[in-house]
Coordinates of C-alpha atoms in Angstrom, one line a residue:
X20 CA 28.6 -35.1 0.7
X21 CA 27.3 -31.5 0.9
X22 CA 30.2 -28.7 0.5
X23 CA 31.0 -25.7 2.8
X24 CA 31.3 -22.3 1.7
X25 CA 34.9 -21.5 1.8
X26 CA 34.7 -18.7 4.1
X27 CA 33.3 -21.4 7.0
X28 CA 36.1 -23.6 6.1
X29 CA 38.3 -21.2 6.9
X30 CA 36.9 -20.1 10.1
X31 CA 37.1 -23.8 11.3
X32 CA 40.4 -24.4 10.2
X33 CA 41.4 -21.0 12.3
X34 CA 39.6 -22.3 15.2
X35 CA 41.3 -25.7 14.9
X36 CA 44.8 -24.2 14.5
X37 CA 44.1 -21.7 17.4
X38 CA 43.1 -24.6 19.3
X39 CA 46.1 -26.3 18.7
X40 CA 48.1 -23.5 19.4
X41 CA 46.6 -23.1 22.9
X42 CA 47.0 -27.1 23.7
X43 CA 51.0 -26.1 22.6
X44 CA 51.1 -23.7 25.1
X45 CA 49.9 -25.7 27.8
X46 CA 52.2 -28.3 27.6
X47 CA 55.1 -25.7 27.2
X48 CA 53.7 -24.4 30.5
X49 CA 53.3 -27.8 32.3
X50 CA 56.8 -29.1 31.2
X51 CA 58.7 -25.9 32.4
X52 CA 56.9 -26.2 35.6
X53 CA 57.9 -30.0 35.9
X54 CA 62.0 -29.1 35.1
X55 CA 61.9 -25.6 37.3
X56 CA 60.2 -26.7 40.6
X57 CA 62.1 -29.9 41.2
X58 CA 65.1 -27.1 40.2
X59 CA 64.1 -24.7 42.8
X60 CA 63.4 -27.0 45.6
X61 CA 67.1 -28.8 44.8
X62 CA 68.0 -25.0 45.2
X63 CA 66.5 -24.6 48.7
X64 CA 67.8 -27.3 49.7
X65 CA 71.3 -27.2 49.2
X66 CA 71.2 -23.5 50.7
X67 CA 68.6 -23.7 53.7
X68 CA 66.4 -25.8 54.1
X69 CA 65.1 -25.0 57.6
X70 CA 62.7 -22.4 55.6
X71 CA 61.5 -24.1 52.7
X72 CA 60.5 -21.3 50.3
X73 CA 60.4 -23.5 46.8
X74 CA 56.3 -24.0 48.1
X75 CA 55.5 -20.7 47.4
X76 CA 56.7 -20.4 43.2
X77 CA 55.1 -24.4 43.4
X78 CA 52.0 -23.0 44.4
X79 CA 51.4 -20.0 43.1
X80 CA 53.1 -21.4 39.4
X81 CA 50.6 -24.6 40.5
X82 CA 47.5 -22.0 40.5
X83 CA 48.6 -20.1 37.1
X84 CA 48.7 -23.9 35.4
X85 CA 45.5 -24.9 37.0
X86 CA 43.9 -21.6 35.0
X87 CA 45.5 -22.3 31.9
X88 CA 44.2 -25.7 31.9
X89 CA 40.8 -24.9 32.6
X90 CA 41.3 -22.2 29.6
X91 CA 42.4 -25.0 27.5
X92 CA 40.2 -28.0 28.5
X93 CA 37.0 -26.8 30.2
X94 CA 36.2 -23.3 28.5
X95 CA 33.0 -24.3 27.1
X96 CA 31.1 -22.7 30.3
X97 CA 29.2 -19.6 31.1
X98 CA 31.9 -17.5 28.7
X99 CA 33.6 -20.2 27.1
X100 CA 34.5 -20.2 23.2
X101 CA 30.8 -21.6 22.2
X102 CA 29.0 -18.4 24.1
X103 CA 31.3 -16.4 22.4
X104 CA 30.5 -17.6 18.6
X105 CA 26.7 -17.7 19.9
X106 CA 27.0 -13.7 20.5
X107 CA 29.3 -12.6 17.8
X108 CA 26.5 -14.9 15.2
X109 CA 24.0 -12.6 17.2
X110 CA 25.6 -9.3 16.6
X111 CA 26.0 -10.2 13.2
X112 CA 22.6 -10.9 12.6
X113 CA 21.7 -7.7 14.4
X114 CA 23.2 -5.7 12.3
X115 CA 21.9 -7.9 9.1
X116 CA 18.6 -6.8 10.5
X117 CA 19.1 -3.0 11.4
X118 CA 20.6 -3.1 7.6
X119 CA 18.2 -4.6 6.1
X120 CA 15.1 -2.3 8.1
X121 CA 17.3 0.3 8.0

């Protein structure tokens, strides 16, 4: 089994954690949103429910959660987290070459 340098390891471990991290937050994000709309909806209703305002948080809370599971899930698109590595590794070794020329 070959060995990686220690400095990769620790890159992939950050990236792992961060990862984690991220999938934390979401679920913080979706369980709030399951206890506080039911909540605000109970709200409106015992108060007036001729205009029923709880849609508006639902929806606009239902947008933010949609975005931060796209962030979490789907990210690997146009400027996802692999075009992002791709680019810094390219900087990198831009300036490994202006160094090395230089």
């Amino acid at each position: 089994m070959q060995k990686l340098p220690d400095s990769e390891v620790d890159s992939k471990y950050l990236r792992a954690r961060k990862r984690v991290e991220d999938l934390k937050e979401f679920y913080y994000h979706l369980i709030a949103y399951c206890l506080v709309i039911p909540f605000l909806a109970f709200v409106n209703y015992k108060t007036y429910w001729n205009f029923q305002w709880f849609w508006f948080p639902m929806a606009g809370w239902g947008i933010g959660l949609g975005f931060h599971a796209y962030n979490v899930f789907v990210n690997n698109g146009v400027l996802g987290r692999q075009w992002e590595e791709r680019k810094i590794q390219e900087f990198m070794e831009e300036e490994e070459e202006k160094m090395r020329w230089g």
